[in-house]
Coordinates of N, CA and C and ligand atoms in Angstrom, one line a residue:
X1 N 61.9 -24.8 -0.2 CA 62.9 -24.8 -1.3 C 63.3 -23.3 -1.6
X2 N 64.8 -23.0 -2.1 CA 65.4 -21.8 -2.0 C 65.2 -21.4 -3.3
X3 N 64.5 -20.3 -3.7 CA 64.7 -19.4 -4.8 C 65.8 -19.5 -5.8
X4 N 65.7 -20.3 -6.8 CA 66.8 -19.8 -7.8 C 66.8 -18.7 -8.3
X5 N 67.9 -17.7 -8.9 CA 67.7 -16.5 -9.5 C 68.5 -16.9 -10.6
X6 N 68.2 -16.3 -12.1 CA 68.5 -17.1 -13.6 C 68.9 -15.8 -14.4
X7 N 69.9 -15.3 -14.6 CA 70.1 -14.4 -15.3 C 70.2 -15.1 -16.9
X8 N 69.7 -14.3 -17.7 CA 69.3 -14.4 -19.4 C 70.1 -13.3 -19.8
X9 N 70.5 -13.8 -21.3 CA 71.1 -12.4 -22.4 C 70.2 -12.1 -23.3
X10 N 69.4 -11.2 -23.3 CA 68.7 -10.7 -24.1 C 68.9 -10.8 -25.7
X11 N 68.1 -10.6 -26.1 CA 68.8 -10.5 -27.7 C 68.5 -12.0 -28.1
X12 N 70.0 -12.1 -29.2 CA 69.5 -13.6 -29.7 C 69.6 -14.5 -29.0
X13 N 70.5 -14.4 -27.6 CA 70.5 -16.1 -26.8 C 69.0 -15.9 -26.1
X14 N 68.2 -15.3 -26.0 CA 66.7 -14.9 -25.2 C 66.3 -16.3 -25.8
X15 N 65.8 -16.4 -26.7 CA 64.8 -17.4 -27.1 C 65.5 -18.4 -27.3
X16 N 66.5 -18.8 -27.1 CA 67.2 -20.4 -27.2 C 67.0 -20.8 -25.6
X17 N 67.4 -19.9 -24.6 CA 67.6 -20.1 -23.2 C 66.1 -20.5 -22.7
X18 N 64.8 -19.7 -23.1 CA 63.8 -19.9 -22.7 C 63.5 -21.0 -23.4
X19 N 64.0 -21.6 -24.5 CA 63.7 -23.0 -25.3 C 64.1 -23.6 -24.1
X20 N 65.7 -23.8 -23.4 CA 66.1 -24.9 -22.8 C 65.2 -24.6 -21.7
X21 N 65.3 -23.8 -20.8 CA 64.5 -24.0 -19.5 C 63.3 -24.6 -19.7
X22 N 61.9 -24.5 -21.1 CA 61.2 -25.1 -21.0 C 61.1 -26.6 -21.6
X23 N 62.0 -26.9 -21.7 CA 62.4 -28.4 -22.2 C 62.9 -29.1 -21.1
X24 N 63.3 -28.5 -19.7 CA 63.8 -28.8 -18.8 C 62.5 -28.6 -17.7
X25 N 61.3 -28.4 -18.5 CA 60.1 -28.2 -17.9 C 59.8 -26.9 -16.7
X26 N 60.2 -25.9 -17.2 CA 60.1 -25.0 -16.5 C 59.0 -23.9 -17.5
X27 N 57.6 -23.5 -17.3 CA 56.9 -23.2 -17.9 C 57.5 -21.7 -18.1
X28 N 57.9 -20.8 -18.9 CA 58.6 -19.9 -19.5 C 57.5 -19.0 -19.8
X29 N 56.2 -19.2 -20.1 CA 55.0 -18.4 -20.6 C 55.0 -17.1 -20.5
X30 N 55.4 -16.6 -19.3 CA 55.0 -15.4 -19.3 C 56.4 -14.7 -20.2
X31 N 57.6 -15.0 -20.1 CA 59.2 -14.6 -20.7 C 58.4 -14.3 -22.0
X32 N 58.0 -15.3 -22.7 CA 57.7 -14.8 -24.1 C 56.7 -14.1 -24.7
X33 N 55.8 -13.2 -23.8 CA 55.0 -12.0 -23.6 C 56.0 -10.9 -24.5
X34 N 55.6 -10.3 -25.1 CA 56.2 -9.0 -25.4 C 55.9 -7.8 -24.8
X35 N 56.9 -7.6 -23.4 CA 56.8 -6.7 -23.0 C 58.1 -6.0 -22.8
X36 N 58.3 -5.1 -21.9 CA 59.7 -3.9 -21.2 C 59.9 -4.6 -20.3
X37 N 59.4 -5.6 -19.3 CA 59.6 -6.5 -18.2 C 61.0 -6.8 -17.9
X38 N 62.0 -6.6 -16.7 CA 63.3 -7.2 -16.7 C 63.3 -8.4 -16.0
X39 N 62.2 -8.4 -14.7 CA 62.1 -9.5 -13.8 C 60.7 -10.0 -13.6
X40 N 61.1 -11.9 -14.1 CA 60.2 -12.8 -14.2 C 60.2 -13.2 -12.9
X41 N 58.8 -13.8 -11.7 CA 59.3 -14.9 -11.0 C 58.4 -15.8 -11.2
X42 N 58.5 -17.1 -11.3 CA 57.7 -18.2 -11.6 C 57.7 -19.1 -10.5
X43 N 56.1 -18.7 -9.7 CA 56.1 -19.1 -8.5 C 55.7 -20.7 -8.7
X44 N 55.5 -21.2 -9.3 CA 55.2 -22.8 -9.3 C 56.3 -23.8 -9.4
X45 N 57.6 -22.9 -9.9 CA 58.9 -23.5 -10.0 C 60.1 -22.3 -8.8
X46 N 59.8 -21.9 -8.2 CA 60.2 -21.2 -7.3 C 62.0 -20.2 -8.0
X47 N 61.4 -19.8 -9.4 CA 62.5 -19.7 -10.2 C 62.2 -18.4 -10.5
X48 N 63.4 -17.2 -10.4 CA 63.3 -16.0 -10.5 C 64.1 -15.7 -12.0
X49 N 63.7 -15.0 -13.3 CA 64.6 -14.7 -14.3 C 64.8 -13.6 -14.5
X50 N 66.1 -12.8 -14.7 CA 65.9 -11.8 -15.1 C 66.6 -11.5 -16.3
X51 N 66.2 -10.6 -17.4 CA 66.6 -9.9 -18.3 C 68.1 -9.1 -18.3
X52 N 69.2 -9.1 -19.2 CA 70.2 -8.0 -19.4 C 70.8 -8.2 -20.2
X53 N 72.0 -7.1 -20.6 CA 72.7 -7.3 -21.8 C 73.8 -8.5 -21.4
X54 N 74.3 -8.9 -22.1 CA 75.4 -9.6 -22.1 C 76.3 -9.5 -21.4
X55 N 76.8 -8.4 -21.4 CA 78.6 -8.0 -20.6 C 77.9 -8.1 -18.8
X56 N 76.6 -8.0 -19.1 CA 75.9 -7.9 -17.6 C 76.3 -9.1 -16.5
X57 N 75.8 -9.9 -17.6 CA 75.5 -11.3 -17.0 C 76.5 -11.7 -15.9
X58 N 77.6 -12.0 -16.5 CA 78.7 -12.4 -15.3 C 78.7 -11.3 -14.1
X59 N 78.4 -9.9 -14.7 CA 78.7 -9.0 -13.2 C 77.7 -9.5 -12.0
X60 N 76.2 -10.1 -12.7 CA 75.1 -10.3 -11.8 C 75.6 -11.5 -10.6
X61 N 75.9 -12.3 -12.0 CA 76.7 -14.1 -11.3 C 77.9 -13.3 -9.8
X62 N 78.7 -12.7 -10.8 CA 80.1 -12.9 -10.0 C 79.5 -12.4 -8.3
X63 N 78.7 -11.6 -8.3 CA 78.2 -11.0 -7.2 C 77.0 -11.5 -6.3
X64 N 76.7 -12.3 -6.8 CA 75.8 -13.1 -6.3 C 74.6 -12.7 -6.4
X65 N 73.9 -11.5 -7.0 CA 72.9 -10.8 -6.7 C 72.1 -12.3 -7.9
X66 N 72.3 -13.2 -8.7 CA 71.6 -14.3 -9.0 C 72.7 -15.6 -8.8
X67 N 72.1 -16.6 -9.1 CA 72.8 -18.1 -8.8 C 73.5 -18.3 -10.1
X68 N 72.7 -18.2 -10.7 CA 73.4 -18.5 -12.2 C 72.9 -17.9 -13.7
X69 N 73.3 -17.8 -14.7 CA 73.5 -17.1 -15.8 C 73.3 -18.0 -17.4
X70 N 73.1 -17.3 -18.4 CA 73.2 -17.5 -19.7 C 74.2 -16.6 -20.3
X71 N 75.3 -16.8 -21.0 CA 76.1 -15.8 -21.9 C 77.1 -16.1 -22.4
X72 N 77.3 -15.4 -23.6 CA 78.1 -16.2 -24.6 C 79.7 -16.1 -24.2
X73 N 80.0 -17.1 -24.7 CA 81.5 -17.6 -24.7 C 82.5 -16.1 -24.6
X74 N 82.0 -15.2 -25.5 CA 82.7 -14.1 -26.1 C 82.7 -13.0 -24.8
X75 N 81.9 -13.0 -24.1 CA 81.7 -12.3 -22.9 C 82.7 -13.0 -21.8
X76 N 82.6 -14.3 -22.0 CA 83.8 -14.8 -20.8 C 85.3 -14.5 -20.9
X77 N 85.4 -14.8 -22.8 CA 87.2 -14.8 -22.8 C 87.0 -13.2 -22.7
X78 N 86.4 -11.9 -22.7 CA 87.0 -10.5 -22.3 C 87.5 -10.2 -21.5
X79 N 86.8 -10.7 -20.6 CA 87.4 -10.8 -19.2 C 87.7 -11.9 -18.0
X80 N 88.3 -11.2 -17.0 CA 88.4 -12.8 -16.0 C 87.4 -12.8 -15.1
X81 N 86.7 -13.4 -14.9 CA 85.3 -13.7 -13.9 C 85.5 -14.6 -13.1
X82 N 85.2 -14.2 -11.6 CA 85.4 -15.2 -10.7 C 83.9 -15.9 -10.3
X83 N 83.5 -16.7 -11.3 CA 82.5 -18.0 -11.2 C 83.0 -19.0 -11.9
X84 N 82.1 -20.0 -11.8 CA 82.1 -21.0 -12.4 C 81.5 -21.5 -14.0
X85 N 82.1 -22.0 -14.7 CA 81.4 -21.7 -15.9 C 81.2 -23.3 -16.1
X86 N 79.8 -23.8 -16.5 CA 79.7 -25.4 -16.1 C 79.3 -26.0 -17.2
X87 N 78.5 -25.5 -18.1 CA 78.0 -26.4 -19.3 C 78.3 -25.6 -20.3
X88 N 78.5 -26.1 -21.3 CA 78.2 -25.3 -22.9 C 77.6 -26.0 -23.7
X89 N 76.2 -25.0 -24.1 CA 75.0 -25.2 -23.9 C 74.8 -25.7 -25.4
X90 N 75.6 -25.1 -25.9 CA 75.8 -25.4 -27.7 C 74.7 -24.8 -28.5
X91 N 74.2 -23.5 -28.0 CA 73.5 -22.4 -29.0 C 74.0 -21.2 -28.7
X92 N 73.6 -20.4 -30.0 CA 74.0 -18.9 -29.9 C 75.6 -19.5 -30.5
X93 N 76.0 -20.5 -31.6 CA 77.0 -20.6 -32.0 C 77.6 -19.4 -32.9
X94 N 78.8 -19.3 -33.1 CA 79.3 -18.3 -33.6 C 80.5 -18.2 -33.6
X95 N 81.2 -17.2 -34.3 CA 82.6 -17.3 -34.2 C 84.0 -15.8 -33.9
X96 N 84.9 -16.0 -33.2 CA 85.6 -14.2 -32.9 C 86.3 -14.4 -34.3
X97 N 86.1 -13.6 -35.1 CA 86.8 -12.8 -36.5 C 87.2 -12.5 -36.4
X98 N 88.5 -11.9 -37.0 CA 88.9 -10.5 -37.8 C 88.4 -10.2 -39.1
X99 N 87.7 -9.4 -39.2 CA 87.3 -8.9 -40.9 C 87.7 -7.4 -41.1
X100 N 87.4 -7.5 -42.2 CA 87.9 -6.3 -43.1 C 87.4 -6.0 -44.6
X101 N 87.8 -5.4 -45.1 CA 87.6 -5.0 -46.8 C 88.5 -6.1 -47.4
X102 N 88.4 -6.1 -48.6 CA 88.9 -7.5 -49.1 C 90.2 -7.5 -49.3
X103 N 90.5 -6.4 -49.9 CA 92.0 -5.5 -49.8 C 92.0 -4.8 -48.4
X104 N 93.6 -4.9 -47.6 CA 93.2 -3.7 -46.4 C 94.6 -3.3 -46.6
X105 N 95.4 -3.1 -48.2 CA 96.7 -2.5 -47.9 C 97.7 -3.0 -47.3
X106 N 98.2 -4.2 -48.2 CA 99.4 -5.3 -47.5 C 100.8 -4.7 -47.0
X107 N 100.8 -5.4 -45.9 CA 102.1 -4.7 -45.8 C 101.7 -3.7 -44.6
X108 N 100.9 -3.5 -44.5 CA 100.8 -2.3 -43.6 C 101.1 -2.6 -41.9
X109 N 102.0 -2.1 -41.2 CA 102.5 -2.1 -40.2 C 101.8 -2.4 -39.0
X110 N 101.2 -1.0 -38.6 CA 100.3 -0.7 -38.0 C 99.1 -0.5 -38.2
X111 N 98.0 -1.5 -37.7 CA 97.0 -1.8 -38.0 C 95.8 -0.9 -36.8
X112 N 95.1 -0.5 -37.4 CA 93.9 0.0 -36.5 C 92.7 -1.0 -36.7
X113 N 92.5 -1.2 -35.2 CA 91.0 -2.4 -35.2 C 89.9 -1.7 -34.3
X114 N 88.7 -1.9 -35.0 CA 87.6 -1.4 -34.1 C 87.2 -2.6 -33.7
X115 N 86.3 -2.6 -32.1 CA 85.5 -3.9 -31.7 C 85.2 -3.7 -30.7
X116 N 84.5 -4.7 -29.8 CA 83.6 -4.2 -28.5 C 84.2 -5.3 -28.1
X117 N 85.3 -5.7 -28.2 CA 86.0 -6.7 -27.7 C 87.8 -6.7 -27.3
X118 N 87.8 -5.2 -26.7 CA 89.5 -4.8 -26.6 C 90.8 -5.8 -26.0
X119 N 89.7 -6.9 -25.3 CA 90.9 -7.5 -24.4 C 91.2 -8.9 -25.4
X120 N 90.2 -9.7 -25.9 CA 90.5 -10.5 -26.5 C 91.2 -9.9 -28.2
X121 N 90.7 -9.0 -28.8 CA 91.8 -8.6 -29.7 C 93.4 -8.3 -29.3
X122 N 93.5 -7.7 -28.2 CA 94.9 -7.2 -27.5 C 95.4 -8.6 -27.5
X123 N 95.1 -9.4 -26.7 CA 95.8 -10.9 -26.9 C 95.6 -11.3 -28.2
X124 N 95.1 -11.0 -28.8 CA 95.7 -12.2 -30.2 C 96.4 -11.6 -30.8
X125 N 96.4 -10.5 -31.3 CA 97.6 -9.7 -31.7 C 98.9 -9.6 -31.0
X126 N 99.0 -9.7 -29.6 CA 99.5 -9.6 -29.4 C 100.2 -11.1 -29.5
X127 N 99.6 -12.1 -29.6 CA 100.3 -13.7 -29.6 C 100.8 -13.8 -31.2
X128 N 100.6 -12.8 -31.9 CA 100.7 -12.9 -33.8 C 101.9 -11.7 -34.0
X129 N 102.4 -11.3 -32.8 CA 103.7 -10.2 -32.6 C 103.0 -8.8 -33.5
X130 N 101.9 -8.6 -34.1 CA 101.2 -7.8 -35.3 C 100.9 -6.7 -33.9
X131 N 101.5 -5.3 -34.3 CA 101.2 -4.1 -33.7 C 99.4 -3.5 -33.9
X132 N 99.1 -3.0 -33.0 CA 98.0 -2.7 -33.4 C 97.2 -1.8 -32.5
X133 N 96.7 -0.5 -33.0 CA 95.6 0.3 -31.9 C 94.5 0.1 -31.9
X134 N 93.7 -0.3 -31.0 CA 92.7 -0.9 -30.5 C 91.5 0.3 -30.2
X135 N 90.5 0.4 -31.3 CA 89.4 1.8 -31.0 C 88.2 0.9 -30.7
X136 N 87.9 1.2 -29.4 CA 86.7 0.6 -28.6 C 85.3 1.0 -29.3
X137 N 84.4 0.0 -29.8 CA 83.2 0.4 -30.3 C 82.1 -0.1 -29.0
X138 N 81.1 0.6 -29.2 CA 80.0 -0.1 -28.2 C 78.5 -1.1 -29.7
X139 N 78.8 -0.7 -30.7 CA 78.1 -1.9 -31.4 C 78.5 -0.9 -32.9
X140 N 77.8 -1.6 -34.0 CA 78.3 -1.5 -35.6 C 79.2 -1.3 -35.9
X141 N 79.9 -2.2 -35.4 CA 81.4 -2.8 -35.3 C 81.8 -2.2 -36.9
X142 N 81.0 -3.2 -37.8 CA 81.5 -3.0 -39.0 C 81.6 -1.8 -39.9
X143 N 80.7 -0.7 -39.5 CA 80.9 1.3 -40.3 C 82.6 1.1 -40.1
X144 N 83.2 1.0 -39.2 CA 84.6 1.6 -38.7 C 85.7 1.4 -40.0
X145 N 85.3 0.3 -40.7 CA 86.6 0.2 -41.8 C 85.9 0.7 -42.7
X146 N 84.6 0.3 -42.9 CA 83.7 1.4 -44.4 C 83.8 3.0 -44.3
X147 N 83.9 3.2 -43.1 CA 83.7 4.8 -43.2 C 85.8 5.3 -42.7
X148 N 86.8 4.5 -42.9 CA 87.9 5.2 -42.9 C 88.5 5.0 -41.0
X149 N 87.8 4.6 -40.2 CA 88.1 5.0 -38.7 C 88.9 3.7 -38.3
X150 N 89.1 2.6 -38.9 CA 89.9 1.6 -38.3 C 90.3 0.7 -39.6
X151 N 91.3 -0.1 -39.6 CA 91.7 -0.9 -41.0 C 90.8 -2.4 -40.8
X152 N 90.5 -3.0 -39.9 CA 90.2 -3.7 -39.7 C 88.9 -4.2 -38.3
X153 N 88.1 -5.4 -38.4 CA 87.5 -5.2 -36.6 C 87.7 -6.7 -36.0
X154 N 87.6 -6.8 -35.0 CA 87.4 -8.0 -34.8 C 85.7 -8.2 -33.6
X155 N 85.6 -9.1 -34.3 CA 83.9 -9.0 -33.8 C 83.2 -10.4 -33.8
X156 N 82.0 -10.8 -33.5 CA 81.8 -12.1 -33.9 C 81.0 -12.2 -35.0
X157 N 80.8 -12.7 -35.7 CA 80.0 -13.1 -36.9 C 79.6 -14.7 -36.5
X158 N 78.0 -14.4 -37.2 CA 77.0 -15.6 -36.7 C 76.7 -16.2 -38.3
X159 N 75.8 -15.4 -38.8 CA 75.8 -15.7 -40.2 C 76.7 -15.4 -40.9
X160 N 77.0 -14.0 -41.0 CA 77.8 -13.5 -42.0 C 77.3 -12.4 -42.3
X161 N 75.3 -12.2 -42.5 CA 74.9 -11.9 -43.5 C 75.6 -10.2 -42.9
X162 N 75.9 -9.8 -41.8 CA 76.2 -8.5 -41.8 C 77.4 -8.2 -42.0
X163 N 78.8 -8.6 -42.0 CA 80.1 -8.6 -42.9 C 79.5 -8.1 -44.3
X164 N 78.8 -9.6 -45.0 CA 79.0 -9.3 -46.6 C 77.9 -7.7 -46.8
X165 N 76.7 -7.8 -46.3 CA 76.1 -6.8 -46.7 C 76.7 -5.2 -47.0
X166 N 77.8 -5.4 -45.6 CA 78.8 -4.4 -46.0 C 80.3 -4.3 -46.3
X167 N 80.0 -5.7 -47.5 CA 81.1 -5.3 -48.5 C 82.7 -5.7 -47.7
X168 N 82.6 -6.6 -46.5 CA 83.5 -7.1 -45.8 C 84.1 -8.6 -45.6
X169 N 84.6 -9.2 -45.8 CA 85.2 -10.8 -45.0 C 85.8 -10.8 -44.1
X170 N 85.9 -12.3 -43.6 CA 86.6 -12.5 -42.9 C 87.5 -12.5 -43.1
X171 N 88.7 -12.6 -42.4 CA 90.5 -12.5 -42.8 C 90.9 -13.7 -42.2
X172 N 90.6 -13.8 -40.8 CA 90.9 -14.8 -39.9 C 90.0 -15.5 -38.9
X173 N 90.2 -16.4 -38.7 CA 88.9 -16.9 -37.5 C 90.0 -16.8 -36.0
X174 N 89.2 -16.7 -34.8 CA 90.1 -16.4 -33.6 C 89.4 -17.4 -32.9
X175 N 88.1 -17.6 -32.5 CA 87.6 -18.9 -31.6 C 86.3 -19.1 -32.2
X176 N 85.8 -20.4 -31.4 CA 84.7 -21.0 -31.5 C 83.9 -20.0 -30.1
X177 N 82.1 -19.6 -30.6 CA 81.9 -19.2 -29.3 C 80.5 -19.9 -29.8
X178 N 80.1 -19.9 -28.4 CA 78.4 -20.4 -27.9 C 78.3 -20.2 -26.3
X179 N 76.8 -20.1 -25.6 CA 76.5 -20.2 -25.1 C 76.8 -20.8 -23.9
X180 N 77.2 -20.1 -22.6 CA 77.4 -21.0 -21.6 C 76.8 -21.2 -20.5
X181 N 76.4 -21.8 -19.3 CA 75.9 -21.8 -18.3 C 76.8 -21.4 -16.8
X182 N 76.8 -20.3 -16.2 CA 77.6 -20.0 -15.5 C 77.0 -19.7 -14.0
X183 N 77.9 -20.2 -12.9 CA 77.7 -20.2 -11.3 C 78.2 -19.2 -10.6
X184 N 77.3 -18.9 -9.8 CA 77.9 -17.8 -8.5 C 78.9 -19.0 -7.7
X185 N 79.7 -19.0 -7.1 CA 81.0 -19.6 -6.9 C 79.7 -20.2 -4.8
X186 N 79.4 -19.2 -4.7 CA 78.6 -19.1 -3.4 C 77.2 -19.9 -3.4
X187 N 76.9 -19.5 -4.1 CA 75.5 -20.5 -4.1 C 75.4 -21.5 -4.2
X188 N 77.2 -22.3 -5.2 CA 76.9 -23.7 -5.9 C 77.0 -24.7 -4.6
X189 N 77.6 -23.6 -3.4 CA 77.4 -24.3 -1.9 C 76.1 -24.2 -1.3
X190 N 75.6 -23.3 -1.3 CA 74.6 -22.7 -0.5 C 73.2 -23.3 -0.8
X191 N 73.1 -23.3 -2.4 CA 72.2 -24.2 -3.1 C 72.1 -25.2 -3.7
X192 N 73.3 -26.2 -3.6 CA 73.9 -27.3 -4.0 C 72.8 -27.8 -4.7
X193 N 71.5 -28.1 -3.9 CA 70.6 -29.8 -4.3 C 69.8 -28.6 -5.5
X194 N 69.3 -27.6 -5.5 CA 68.1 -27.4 -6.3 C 69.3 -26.9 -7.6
X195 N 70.6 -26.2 -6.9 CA 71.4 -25.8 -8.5 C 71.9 -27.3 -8.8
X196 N 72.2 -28.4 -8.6 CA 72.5 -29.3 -9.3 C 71.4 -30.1 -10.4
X197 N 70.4 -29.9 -9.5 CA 69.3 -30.3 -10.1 C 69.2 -30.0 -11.4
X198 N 68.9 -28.9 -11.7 CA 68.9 -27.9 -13.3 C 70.3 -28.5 -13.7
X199 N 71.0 -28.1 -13.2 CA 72.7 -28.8 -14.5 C 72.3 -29.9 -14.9
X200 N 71.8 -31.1 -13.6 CA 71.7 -32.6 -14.6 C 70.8 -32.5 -15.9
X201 N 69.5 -31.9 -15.2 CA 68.5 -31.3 -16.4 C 69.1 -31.0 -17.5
X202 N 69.7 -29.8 -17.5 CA 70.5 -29.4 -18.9 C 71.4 -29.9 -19.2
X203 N 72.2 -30.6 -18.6 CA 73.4 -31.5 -19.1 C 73.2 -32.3 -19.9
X204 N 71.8 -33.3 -19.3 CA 70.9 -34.1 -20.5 C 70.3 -33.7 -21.7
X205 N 69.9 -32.7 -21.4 CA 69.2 -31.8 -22.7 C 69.8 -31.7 -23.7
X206 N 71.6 -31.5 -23.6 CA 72.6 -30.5 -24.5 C 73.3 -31.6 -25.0
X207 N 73.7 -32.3 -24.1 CA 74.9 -33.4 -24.7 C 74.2 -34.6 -25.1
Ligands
LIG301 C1 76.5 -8.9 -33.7 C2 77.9 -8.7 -34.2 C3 77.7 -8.5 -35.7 C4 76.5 -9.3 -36.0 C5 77.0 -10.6 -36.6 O1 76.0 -7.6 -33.5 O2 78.5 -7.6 -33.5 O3 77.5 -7.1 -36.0 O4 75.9 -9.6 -34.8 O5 75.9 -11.5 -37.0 P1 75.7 -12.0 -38.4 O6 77.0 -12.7 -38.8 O7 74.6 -13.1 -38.3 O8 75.4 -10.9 -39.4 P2 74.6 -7.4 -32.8 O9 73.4 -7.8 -33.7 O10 74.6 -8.1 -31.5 O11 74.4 -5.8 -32.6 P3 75.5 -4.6 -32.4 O12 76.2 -4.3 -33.7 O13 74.7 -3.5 -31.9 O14 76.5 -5.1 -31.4

């Protein structure tokens, strides 16, 4: 039997993903060790996992260096990715925002937005005809309008609780996001019987 290789997003989809694979009977034990570890293999299930950030994940997939992936919806609409994107797994729910201060100065023309999300802001603004410069963050999205550097951000918000803490709302909702299950375009050939296998598994699990 051929090695699966399972890319994971760290952070908060980590422990929902390691829920489904062991619900799907894949003994996870050692993943939830607290360690620096990036690469799990679990020789009893002939299943390799490895650890990264998010924006990672698809680059691992697209290239084949794993079969398939965990990562959120919000990572897919940034960019275009040539895999296959096959289940939505329906955790790590959440949503693309626009927020801001409650007031942001109506009327104002030209809008400056901070986010770690330049391409999916560029399109919606740009589908809402609303002008706008786009200042790239790599995370705390939300300092940018508190401290003066952008009028607005667009970002995802899960709870909220980090918006209100800092004295922000929502303005607009832009999508629904969650968790998806994503294919190397190559392997879904190469490995057809053991990658189908896991889809039916999770297919059943989710829906
Ligand atoms: C994300 C997002 C928001 C926050 C939303 O950041 O960018 O800041 O979570 O979650 P909430 O609505 O439940 O408060 P993340 O924690 O991934 O860290 P980052 O700011 O370093 O990107």
């Amino acid at each position: 039997m051929e090695t699966i290789k399972i890319a994971m997003t760290k952070g908060r989809l980590a422990k929902y993903s390691i829920e489904l694979l062991e619900e799907i009977g894949i003994d996870c034990k050692e993943l939830k060790e607290d360690s620096r570890k990036l690469v799990f293999f679990l020789p009893q299930h002939n299943i390799e996992v490895i650890l990264l950030k998010g924006m990672d994940v698809p680059t691992y997939v697209e290239h084949g260096v794993v079969d398939m992936g965990i990562v959120g919806k919000d990572v897919l609409m940034e960019q275009e990715w040539q895999l296959y994107e096959v289940v939505d797994l329906k955790f790590g729910r959440c949503k693309f925002s626009v927020a801001g201060k409650p007031v942001i100065g109506n009327g104002k023309k030209h809008l400056r937005v901070a986010t770690k999300y330049p391409n999916v802001t560029r399109k919606h603004f740009a589908q809402k005809g609303q002008s706008v410069e786009i200042i790239r963050q790599e995370g705390s999205v939300e300092l940018a309008p508190l401290m003066g550097l952008s009028d607005i951000i667009v970002d995802i918000v899960e709870t909220g609780k980090t918006l209100k803490e800092n004295g922000l709302v929502v303005l607009e909702d832009i999508a629904d996001i969650s968790a998806r299950l994503i294919l190397n375009k190559v392997s879904y050939k190469t490995k057809k019987k053991e990658i189908t296998t896991i889809i039916d598994l999770i297919e059943k699990k989710v829906n």
